[in-house]
Structures are given as structure tokens and as C-alpha cells.
């Protein structure tokens, strides 16, 4: 597991284009930009539940859809595999990740234990300014809940937990948490029934209330139940949609 510190759950890239056609010669994007574009398209499609677990992502199809060489497509798929968004198989190529029930159990178990250790550290260091910042973040989260799509809301909800980890002051544990939160977010996006929130906003508010009040044990209890409820809502069986890869990637 990586120990990199991150301010929020990572997405493979930061921009996405809707066009599947290559640009004109004078506007051709560098390979690195096309690699990011492919990663972002796949990531957003997973988070939006258009790409389902086990969906094949053939290199040839990626090349055709994005107008790139095989080397660019291969690098993008390798990057997505590093982020646990896709799995690479010797005889099947790239497929959207299919976390098993045991994977899911272990990832959530590790996250619950880690957050239980980080919250007391955060409470011991948090200042009035930190709590004010958390409440601004919660207001933004509430606004996105009512006006944004699932990917934006899920990122904001996950960022709340990562921010609490950051307040602990332990960069090693914070880095572990960032990776676990990212993996949990992908599992939720892949398997949670449509219409459910990735996290309950009201519980986030209660966690901050308890921390600021000094009732750390209650904050830990609420957070643990919060994550357990999230895990229970996951359904590891979903029907495969009758769509083309271009449609699932939002390119058609």
C-alpha cells in the first residue's frame, strides 16, 4: 500500500472531453494529455455507474475511441490498474475492477480501524480555525448533495474523511487513509444500488459536533457505524447493461 499523502481522494485525471474523435492536426493533444483524458473518462464512467464491474476495456477499442496509439492506451490502462479502477489479466486484457466480498470486507475493516485511531489524534490537534474549515466543507458537501451528480458528491463526501485524517498530523497514516478511502469510493460506485448517497451528510455533521464538543468516543462510535452502514448497503451483484463501450464511456 502506498504511503503518499493526499488532500482528497484521487481521481486518475482532472479533465474530460466528450468527443471521441481525434482533434485536427494542429490541435492534437500530447500523449500525456490523452492518457489523462482516457483515465478520466473511465474513472468518471465507473463513478457514474455506467461502466460496471467486469466490463472489458480492449486496447484496440480505446485506441479507436480516443484516436491514440496502443502505447498511450496501454499506459492509461496501467495507470488505472495502479489506482485499482481496472484489473489487468494476461489472457483477458483490461476489465473494470471486480472487488470480491472478501476484498470489500478487508478494505472496510482496515478503514474503520484506521479512522478510529485517527479521530482522537485529530481532536487533540484541531483548532477553532480547523473546525470552521470543516463546517465550510460540510456546507459545500450539502450543496453538492442537492445539485451535483454522483461523482462530484462522492468525491466531496470522501474528502471529508480524508480531511479528518489530515488533521491528525500523522502523514503516514493520512496517506494510508487516502488510499483506503479511494478504494472504498470505487467499491461504492461499482456496487451500491443507484439512488443511495455515498455517505450520509447528517452523520458527518454529528461527527464534527462531537469532536468539537470533546466527546471523542462518541465521534468514533458514530463514524464506525457510519462506515458499517455504508458497507451494508453494497450489493455485489449488478446486471450488465446492454450498451456499447462508447456509450458507457459517455462518448456516444
Coordinates of N, CA, C and O in Angstrom, one line a residue, residues 60-226:
X60 N -7.6 -2.1 -28.3 CA -8.0 -1.6 -29.7 C -9.2 -0.7 -29.7 O -9.2 0.3 -30.4
X61 N -10.1 -1.0 -28.8 CA -11.3 -0.1 -28.8 C -11.0 1.2 -28.2 O -11.4 2.3 -28.6
X62 N -10.1 1.2 -27.2 CA -9.7 2.5 -26.6 C -8.9 3.3 -27.6 O -9.1 4.6 -27.7
X63 N -8.1 2.7 -28.4 CA -7.3 3.4 -29.4 C -8.3 4.0 -30.4 O -8.1 5.2 -30.8
X64 N -9.3 3.3 -30.8 CA -10.2 3.8 -31.8 C -11.1 4.9 -31.3 O -11.3 6.0 -31.9
X65 N -11.6 4.8 -30.0 CA -12.5 5.8 -29.5 C -11.8 7.1 -29.2 O -12.4 8.2 -29.3
X66 N -10.5 7.0 -28.8 CA -9.8 8.2 -28.4 C -8.8 8.7 -29.4 O -8.1 9.8 -29.3
X67 N -8.6 7.9 -30.5 CA -7.7 8.3 -31.6 C -6.2 8.3 -31.1 O -5.5 9.3 -31.4
X68 N -5.8 7.3 -30.3 CA -4.5 7.2 -29.8 C -3.8 6.0 -30.2 O -4.4 5.0 -30.7
X69 N -2.5 5.9 -30.0 CA -1.7 4.7 -30.2 C -1.9 3.7 -29.2 O -2.4 4.0 -28.1
X70 N -1.5 2.5 -29.4 CA -1.6 1.4 -28.4 C -0.7 1.7 -27.2 O -1.1 1.4 -26.1
X71 N 0.4 2.4 -27.4 CA 1.3 2.7 -26.2 C 0.6 3.6 -25.3 O 0.7 3.5 -24.0
X72 N -0.2 4.6 -25.8 CA -0.9 5.6 -25.0 C -2.0 4.8 -24.2 O -2.2 5.0 -23.0
X73 N -2.8 4.0 -25.0 CA -3.9 3.3 -24.4 C -3.3 2.4 -23.3 O -3.9 2.3 -22.2
X74 N -2.2 1.7 -23.5 CA -1.7 0.8 -22.6 C -1.2 1.5 -21.3 O -1.5 1.0 -20.2
X75 N -0.6 2.7 -21.4 CA -0.1 3.4 -20.3 C -1.4 3.9 -19.5 O -1.3 3.9 -18.2
X76 N -2.4 4.3 -20.1 CA -3.6 4.7 -19.4 C -4.2 3.6 -18.6 O -4.6 3.7 -17.5
X77 N -4.3 2.4 -19.2 CA -4.9 1.2 -18.5 C -4.0 0.8 -17.4 O -4.5 0.4 -16.3
X78 N -2.6 0.9 -17.5 CA -1.7 0.6 -16.4 C -1.9 1.6 -15.3 O -1.9 1.2 -14.1
X79 N -2.1 2.8 -15.6 CA -2.3 3.8 -14.6 C -3.6 3.6 -13.8 O -3.7 3.7 -12.6
X80 N -4.7 3.2 -14.6 CA -6.0 2.9 -13.9 C -5.8 1.6 -13.1 O -6.5 1.5 -12.0
X81 N -5.0 0.7 -13.5 CA -4.8 -0.5 -12.7 C -4.1 -0.2 -11.4 O -4.4 -0.7 -10.3
X82 N -3.1 0.8 -11.4 CA -2.4 1.2 -10.2 C -3.4 1.9 -9.2 O -3.2 1.8 -8.0
X83 N -4.5 2.5 -9.8 CA -5.5 3.2 -9.0 C -6.6 2.2 -8.6 O -7.6 2.6 -7.9
X84 N -6.5 0.9 -8.9 CA -7.4 -0.1 -8.6 C -8.8 0.1 -9.3 O -9.8 -0.4 -8.9
X85 N -8.8 0.9 -10.4 CA -10.0 1.1 -11.1 C -10.3 0.0 -12.1 O -11.4 -0.4 -12.3
X86 N -9.2 -0.6 -12.7 CA -9.3 -1.7 -13.6 C -8.4 -2.8 -13.1 O -7.4 -2.6 -12.4
X87 N -8.6 -4.0 -13.6 CA -7.8 -5.2 -13.3 C -7.2 -5.6 -14.7 O -7.9 -5.5 -15.7
X88 N -5.9 -5.9 -14.7 CA -5.2 -6.3 -15.9 C -5.0 -7.8 -15.8 O -4.4 -8.3 -14.9
X89 N -5.5 -8.6 -16.8 CA -5.4 -10.0 -16.8 C -4.6 -10.4 -18.1 O -4.8 -9.9 -19.2
X90 N -3.7 -11.4 -17.9 CA -2.8 -11.8 -19.0 C -3.7 -12.3 -20.2 O -3.3 -12.0 -21.4
X91 N -4.7 -13.0 -20.0 CA -5.5 -13.6 -21.1 C -6.8 -12.9 -21.4 O -7.5 -13.2 -22.3
X92 N -7.2 -11.9 -20.5 CA -8.4 -11.1 -20.7 C -8.2 -9.7 -21.0 O -9.1 -9.0 -21.4
X93 N -7.0 -9.2 -20.9 CA -6.7 -7.8 -21.1 C -7.3 -7.0 -19.9 O -7.3 -7.5 -18.7
X94 N -7.7 -5.8 -20.1 CA -8.2 -4.9 -19.0 C -9.7 -5.0 -18.9 O -10.4 -5.0 -19.8
X95 N -10.1 -5.1 -17.6 CA -11.5 -5.1 -17.3 C -11.7 -4.2 -16.1 O -10.8 -4.0 -15.3
X96 N -12.9 -3.6 -16.0 CA -13.3 -2.8 -14.8 C -13.2 -3.7 -13.6 O -13.6 -4.9 -13.6
X97 N -12.6 -3.2 -12.5 CA -12.3 -3.9 -11.3 C -13.5 -4.6 -10.8 O -14.7 -4.1 -10.9
X98 N -13.3 -5.8 -10.2 CA -14.4 -6.6 -9.6 C -14.0 -7.0 -8.2 O -13.6 -8.1 -8.0
X99 N -14.1 -6.1 -7.3 CA -13.7 -6.4 -5.9 C -14.6 -7.5 -5.4 O -15.8 -7.6 -5.6
X100 N -14.0 -8.5 -4.7 CA -14.7 -9.6 -4.2 C -15.3 -9.3 -2.8 O -15.0 -8.3 -2.2
X101 N -16.3 -10.1 -2.3 CA -16.8 -9.8 -1.0 C -15.7 -9.8 0.1 O -15.7 -8.9 1.0
X102 N -14.6 -10.6 -0.1 CA -13.5 -10.6 0.9 C -12.7 -9.3 0.8 O -12.3 -8.8 1.8
X103 N -12.5 -8.9 -0.5 CA -11.8 -7.6 -0.7 C -12.5 -6.5 0.0 O -11.9 -5.7 0.7
X104 N -13.8 -6.5 -0.2 CA -14.6 -5.4 0.4 C -14.6 -5.4 1.9 O -14.4 -4.4 2.5
X105 N -14.7 -6.6 2.5 CA -14.7 -6.8 3.9 C -13.4 -6.3 4.5 O -13.3 -5.5 5.5
X106 N -12.2 -6.7 3.9 CA -10.9 -6.3 4.4 C -10.7 -4.8 4.2 O -10.1 -4.2 5.1
X107 N -11.1 -4.2 3.1 CA -10.8 -2.8 2.9 C -11.6 -1.9 3.9 O -11.1 -1.0 4.5
X108 N -12.9 -2.3 4.1 CA -13.7 -1.5 5.0 C -13.2 -1.8 6.5 O -13.2 -0.9 7.3
X109 N -12.8 -3.0 6.8 CA -12.3 -3.3 8.1 C -11.1 -2.4 8.4 O -10.9 -1.9 9.5
X110 N -10.2 -2.4 7.4 CA -8.9 -1.6 7.6 C -9.3 -0.1 7.8 O -8.7 0.6 8.6
X111 N -10.2 0.4 7.0 CA -10.6 1.8 7.0 C -11.2 2.1 8.4 O -10.9 3.2 9.0
X112 N -12.1 1.3 8.9 CA -12.8 1.6 10.1 C -11.7 1.6 11.3 O -11.8 2.5 12.2
X113 N -10.8 0.7 11.3 CA -9.8 0.7 12.3 C -8.9 1.9 12.2 O -8.5 2.5 13.3
X114 N -8.5 2.3 11.0 CA -7.6 3.4 10.8 C -8.3 4.7 11.2 O -7.7 5.6 11.9
X115 N -9.6 4.9 10.9 CA -10.2 6.2 11.2 C -10.5 6.2 12.7 O -10.5 7.3 13.3
X116 N -10.7 5.1 13.4 CA -10.9 5.1 14.8 C -9.6 5.5 15.5 O -9.7 6.1 16.6
X117 N -8.4 5.2 14.9 CA -7.2 5.7 15.5 C -6.9 7.1 15.2 O -6.2 7.8 16.0
X118 N -7.3 7.6 14.0 CA -7.0 9.0 13.6 C -7.9 10.0 14.2 O -7.4 11.2 14.5
X119 N -9.1 9.7 14.5 CA -10.0 10.7 15.1 C -9.5 11.3 16.4 O -9.6 12.5 16.6
X120 N -9.1 10.5 17.4 CA -8.6 11.1 18.6 C -7.3 12.0 18.3 O -7.2 13.0 19.0
X121 N -6.5 11.6 17.4 CA -5.3 12.4 17.1 C -5.8 13.8 16.5 O -5.2 14.8 16.8
X122 N -6.8 13.7 15.6 CA -7.3 15.0 15.0 C -8.0 15.8 16.1 O -7.8 17.1 16.1
X123 N -8.7 15.2 17.0 CA -9.4 16.0 18.1 C -8.3 16.7 18.9 O -8.6 17.8 19.4
X124 N -7.2 16.1 19.2 CA -6.2 16.6 20.0 C -5.5 17.8 19.4 O -4.9 18.7 20.1
X125 N -5.5 17.9 18.1 CA -4.8 19.0 17.4 C -5.6 20.0 16.7 O -5.2 21.1 16.4
X126 N -6.9 19.7 16.5 CA -7.8 20.6 15.8 C -8.0 22.0 16.5 O -8.2 22.0 17.7
X127 N -7.9 23.1 15.8 CA -8.1 24.4 16.3 C -9.5 24.9 15.9 O -10.2 24.3 15.1
X128 N -9.9 26.1 16.5 CA -11.1 26.7 16.0 C -11.2 26.9 14.5 O -12.2 26.7 13.9
X129 N -10.1 27.3 14.0 CA -10.0 27.6 12.5 C -10.2 26.3 11.8 O -10.9 26.2 10.7
X130 N -9.7 25.1 12.3 CA -9.9 23.8 11.6 C -11.4 23.5 11.6 O -11.9 23.0 10.6
X131 N -12.0 23.7 12.8 CA -13.4 23.3 12.8 C -14.3 24.2 11.9 O -15.2 23.8 11.3
X132 N -13.9 25.5 11.8 CA -14.6 26.4 10.9 C -14.4 25.9 9.5 O -15.3 26.0 8.7
X133 N -13.2 25.5 9.2 CA -12.9 25.0 7.8 C -13.7 23.7 7.5 O -14.3 23.5 6.4
X134 N -13.8 22.8 8.5 CA -14.6 21.6 8.3 C -16.1 21.9 8.1 O -16.8 21.3 7.3
X135 N -16.6 22.9 8.8 CA -18.0 23.3 8.6 C -18.3 23.9 7.3 O -19.3 23.7 6.7
X136 N -17.3 24.7 6.8 CA -17.4 25.2 5.4 C -17.4 24.0 4.4 O -18.2 24.1 3.4
X137 N -16.6 23.1 4.6 CA -16.6 21.9 3.8 C -17.9 21.1 3.8 O -18.4 20.7 2.8
X138 N -18.5 21.1 5.0 CA -19.8 20.4 5.1 C -20.9 21.2 4.4 O -21.8 20.6 3.8
X139 N -20.8 22.5 4.4 CA -21.8 23.3 3.7 C -21.7 23.0 2.2 O -22.7 22.9 1.5
X140 N -20.4 23.0 1.7 CA -20.2 22.6 0.3 C -20.7 21.2 0.0 O -21.4 21.0 -1.1
X141 N -20.5 20.3 0.9 CA -21.0 18.9 0.7 C -22.5 18.9 0.6 O -23.1 18.2 -0.3
X142 N -23.2 19.6 1.5 CA -24.6 19.7 1.5 C -25.2 20.3 0.2 O -26.2 19.8 -0.4
X143 N -24.5 21.3 -0.3 CA -24.9 21.9 -1.6 C -24.8 21.0 -2.8 O -25.7 20.9 -3.6
X144 N -23.7 20.2 -2.8 CA -23.5 19.3 -3.9 C -24.5 18.1 -3.8 O -24.9 17.6 -4.8
X145 N -24.9 17.7 -2.6 CA -25.8 16.7 -2.4 C -27.1 16.9 -3.2 O -27.8 16.0 -3.7
X146 N -27.5 18.2 -3.3 CA -28.8 18.6 -3.9 C -28.7 19.1 -5.3 O -29.7 19.2 -6.0
X147 N -27.4 19.3 -5.8 CA -27.4 19.9 -7.2 C -26.4 19.2 -8.1 O -26.4 19.4 -9.3
X148 N -25.5 18.3 -7.6 CA -24.5 17.7 -8.4 C -24.7 16.3 -8.7 O -25.6 15.6 -8.0
X149 N -24.0 15.7 -9.6 CA -24.1 14.3 -9.9 C -23.4 13.5 -8.9 O -22.6 14.0 -8.0
X150 N -23.5 12.1 -9.0 CA -22.9 11.2 -8.1 C -21.4 11.4 -8.0 O -20.9 11.4 -6.8
X151 N -20.6 11.5 -9.1 CA -19.2 11.6 -8.9 C -18.7 12.8 -8.1 O -17.9 12.6 -7.2
X152 N -19.3 13.9 -8.3 CA -18.9 15.1 -7.6 C -19.3 15.0 -6.1 O -18.5 15.4 -5.2
X153 N -20.5 14.5 -5.8 CA -20.9 14.3 -4.5 C -20.0 13.3 -3.7 O -19.6 13.5 -2.6
X154 N -19.7 12.2 -4.4 CA -18.9 11.1 -3.8 C -17.5 11.6 -3.5 O -17.0 11.3 -2.4
X155 N -16.9 12.4 -4.3 CA -15.6 13.0 -4.1 C -15.6 13.9 -2.9 O -14.7 13.9 -2.0
X156 N -16.7 14.7 -2.8 CA -16.7 15.7 -1.7 C -17.0 14.9 -0.3 O -16.4 15.3 0.7
X157 N -17.8 13.9 -0.4 CA -18.1 13.2 0.9 C -16.9 12.4 1.3 O -16.6 12.4 2.5
X158 N -16.1 11.9 0.4 CA -14.9 11.2 0.7 C -13.8 12.1 1.2 O -13.0 11.8 2.1
X159 N -13.8 13.3 0.6 CA -12.8 14.3 1.0 C -13.0 14.7 2.5 O -12.0 15.1 3.2
X160 N -14.2 14.6 3.0 CA -14.4 14.9 4.5 C -13.6 14.0 5.3 O -12.9 14.4 6.3
X161 N -13.6 12.7 5.1 CA -12.9 11.7 5.9 C -11.4 11.9 5.7 O -10.7 11.8 6.7
X162 N -11.0 12.2 4.5 CA -9.5 12.4 4.3 C -9.0 13.7 5.0 O -7.9 13.7 5.6
X163 N -9.9 14.7 5.1 CA -9.5 15.9 5.8 C -9.4 15.7 7.3 O -8.4 16.2 7.9
X164 N -10.3 14.8 7.8 CA -10.1 14.5 9.3 C -8.8 13.8 9.5 O -8.1 14.0 10.5
X165 N -8.4 12.9 8.6 CA -7.2 12.2 8.7 C -6.0 13.2 8.6 O -5.0 13.0 9.3
X166 N -6.1 14.1 7.8 CA -5.0 15.1 7.6 C -4.8 15.9 8.9 O -3.7 16.2 9.3
X167 N -6.0 16.2 9.6 CA -5.9 17.0 10.9 C -5.2 16.2 12.0 O -4.8 16.8 13.0
X168 N -5.0 14.9 11.8 CA -4.3 14.1 12.8 C -2.8 14.5 12.9 O -2.2 14.3 14.0
X169 N -2.3 15.0 11.9 CA -0.9 15.4 11.8 C 0.1 14.3 11.5 O 1.3 14.5 11.5
X170 N -0.5 13.1 11.4 CA 0.4 11.9 11.0 C 0.3 11.7 9.5 O -0.7 11.1 9.0
X171 N 1.3 12.1 8.8 CA 1.3 12.0 7.4 C 1.3 10.6 6.8 O 0.8 10.3 5.8
X172 N 1.9 9.6 7.6 CA 1.9 8.2 7.2 C 0.5 7.6 7.2 O 0.0 7.1 6.2
X173 N -0.1 7.8 8.4 CA -1.5 7.3 8.5 C -2.4 8.0 7.6 O -3.4 7.4 7.0
X174 N -2.2 9.3 7.4 CA -3.1 10.0 6.5 C -3.0 9.5 5.0 O -4.0 9.4 4.3
X175 N -1.7 9.1 4.6 CA -1.5 8.6 3.3 C -2.2 7.2 3.1 O -2.9 7.0 2.1
X176 N -2.1 6.4 4.2 CA -2.9 5.1 4.1 C -4.4 5.3 4.0 O -5.1 4.7 3.2
X177 N -4.9 6.3 4.8 CA -6.3 6.6 4.8 C -6.7 7.1 3.4 O -7.8 6.6 2.9
X178 N -6.0 7.9 2.8 CA -6.3 8.4 1.4 C -6.5 7.3 0.4 O -7.5 7.3 -0.4
X179 N -5.6 6.3 0.5 CA -5.7 5.2 -0.4 C -7.0 4.3 -0.1 O -7.7 3.9 -1.0
X180 N -7.2 4.1 1.2 CA -8.3 3.3 1.6 C -9.6 3.9 1.2 O -10.6 3.3 0.7
X181 N -9.7 5.3 1.4 CA -10.9 6.0 1.1 C -11.2 5.9 -0.4 O -12.3 5.7 -0.9
X182 N -10.1 6.1 -1.2 CA -10.2 6.0 -2.7 C -10.8 4.6 -3.1 O -11.7 4.5 -3.9
X183 N -10.2 3.6 -2.5 CA -10.7 2.2 -2.8 C -12.1 2.0 -2.4 O -12.9 1.3 -3.1
X184 N -12.5 2.5 -1.2 CA -13.9 2.4 -0.8 C -14.8 3.1 -1.7 O -15.9 2.6 -2.0
X185 N -14.4 4.3 -2.2 CA -15.3 5.1 -3.1 C -15.5 4.3 -4.3 O -16.6 4.4 -4.9
X186 N -14.5 3.6 -4.9 CA -14.7 2.9 -6.1 C -15.6 1.7 -5.9 O -16.5 1.4 -6.7
X187 N -15.5 1.0 -4.7 CA -16.4 -0.1 -4.4 C -17.8 0.3 -4.3 O -18.7 -0.3 -4.9
X188 N -18.0 1.5 -3.7 CA -19.4 2.0 -3.5 C -19.9 2.4 -4.9 O -21.1 2.1 -5.2
X189 N -19.1 3.0 -5.7 CA -19.6 3.4 -7.1 C -19.9 2.2 -7.9 O -20.9 2.2 -8.7
X190 N -19.1 1.1 -7.8 CA -19.4 -0.1 -8.6 C -20.6 -0.8 -8.1 O -21.3 -1.4 -8.9
X191 N -20.9 -0.9 -6.8 CA -21.8 -1.8 -6.3 C -23.0 -1.3 -5.5 O -24.0 -2.0 -5.2
X192 N -22.9 0.0 -5.1 CA -24.1 0.5 -4.3 C -25.3 0.7 -5.2 O -25.1 1.3 -6.3
X193 N -26.5 0.3 -4.8 CA -27.7 0.5 -5.6 C -27.8 2.0 -5.9 O -27.6 2.8 -5.1
X194 N -28.3 2.3 -7.2 CA -28.5 3.7 -7.6 C -29.4 4.4 -6.6 O -30.4 3.8 -6.1
X195 N -29.2 5.7 -6.4 CA -30.1 6.5 -5.6 C -29.7 6.6 -4.2 O -30.2 7.5 -3.4
X196 N -28.7 5.8 -3.7 CA -28.2 5.9 -2.4 C -27.1 6.9 -2.3 O -26.3 7.0 -3.3
X197 N -26.9 7.7 -1.2 CA -25.8 8.6 -1.0 C -24.6 7.8 -0.7 O -24.7 6.8 0.1
X198 N -23.4 8.3 -1.2 CA -22.2 7.6 -0.8 C -21.9 7.7 0.6 O -21.2 6.8 1.2
X199 N -22.3 8.7 1.3 CA -22.1 8.9 2.7 C -23.3 9.7 3.2 O -23.9 10.5 2.4
X200 N -23.7 9.6 4.4 CA -24.8 10.3 5.0 C -24.3 11.7 5.5 O -23.5 11.7 6.5
X201 N -24.7 12.8 4.9 CA -24.2 14.1 5.3 C -24.5 14.4 6.8 O -23.7 15.0 7.5
X202 N -25.7 14.0 7.3 CA -26.0 14.3 8.6 C -25.1 13.7 9.6 O -24.8 14.3 10.7
X203 N -24.6 12.5 9.3 CA -23.6 11.8 10.2 C -22.3 12.6 10.2 O -21.6 12.6 11.2
X204 N -21.9 13.1 9.1 CA -20.7 13.9 9.0 C -20.8 15.1 10.0 O -19.9 15.5 10.7
X205 N -22.0 15.8 10.0 CA -22.2 16.9 10.8 C -22.1 16.5 12.3 O -21.4 17.2 13.1
X206 N -22.7 15.3 12.6 CA -22.6 14.8 14.0 C -21.2 14.5 14.5 O -20.8 14.8 15.6
X207 N -20.4 14.0 13.6 CA -19.0 13.7 13.9 C -18.2 14.9 14.3 O -17.5 15.0 15.3
X208 N -18.4 16.0 13.5 CA -17.8 17.2 13.8 C -18.3 17.8 15.1 O -17.5 18.3 15.9
X209 N -19.6 17.8 15.3 CA -20.2 18.3 16.5 C -19.5 17.6 17.8 O -19.2 18.2 18.7
X210 N -19.4 16.3 17.7 CA -18.9 15.5 18.8 C -17.4 15.8 19.0 O -16.9 16.0 20.2
X211 N -16.7 15.9 18.0 CA -15.2 16.2 18.1 C -15.0 17.6 18.7 O -14.2 17.8 19.6
X212 N -15.8 18.6 18.2 CA -15.6 20.0 18.7 C -16.1 20.0 20.2 O -15.6 20.8 21.0
X213 N -17.1 19.2 20.6 CA -17.6 19.2 21.9 C -16.6 18.5 22.9 O -16.7 18.6 24.1
X214 N -15.7 17.7 22.3 CA -14.7 17.0 23.1 C -15.1 15.6 23.4 O -14.5 14.8 24.2
X215 N -16.3 15.1 22.8 CA -16.7 13.7 23.1 C -16.2 12.9 22.0 O -16.9 12.5 21.0
X216 N -14.9 12.6 22.1 CA -14.2 11.8 21.0 C -14.7 10.4 20.9 O -14.9 9.9 19.8
X217 N -15.0 9.8 22.0 CA -15.5 8.4 21.9 C -16.8 8.3 21.2 O -17.0 7.4 20.4
X218 N -17.7 9.3 21.3 CA -19.0 9.3 20.6 C -18.7 9.6 19.1 O -19.4 9.0 18.3
X219 N -17.8 10.4 18.8 CA -17.4 10.7 17.4 C -16.9 9.4 16.7 O -17.3 9.1 15.6
X220 N -16.1 8.7 17.5 CA -15.6 7.4 16.9 C -16.7 6.4 16.7 O -16.8 5.7 15.7
X221 N -17.6 6.4 17.7 CA -18.7 5.4 17.5 C -19.6 5.8 16.3 O -20.0 4.9 15.6
X222 N -20.0 7.0 16.2 CA -20.8 7.5 15.1 C -20.1 7.2 13.7 O -20.7 6.7 12.8
X223 N -18.8 7.5 13.7 CA -18.1 7.2 12.4 C -18.0 5.7 12.1 O -18.2 5.3 10.9
X224 N -17.8 4.9 13.1 CA -17.7 3.5 12.9 C -19.1 2.9 12.4 O -19.1 2.1 11.4
X225 N -20.2 3.4 13.0 CA -21.5 2.9 12.5 C -21.8 3.5 11.1 O -22.4 2.8 10.3
X226 N -21.3 4.7 10.8 CA -21.4 5.3 9.5 C -20.8 4.5 8.4 O -21.4 4.2 7.4

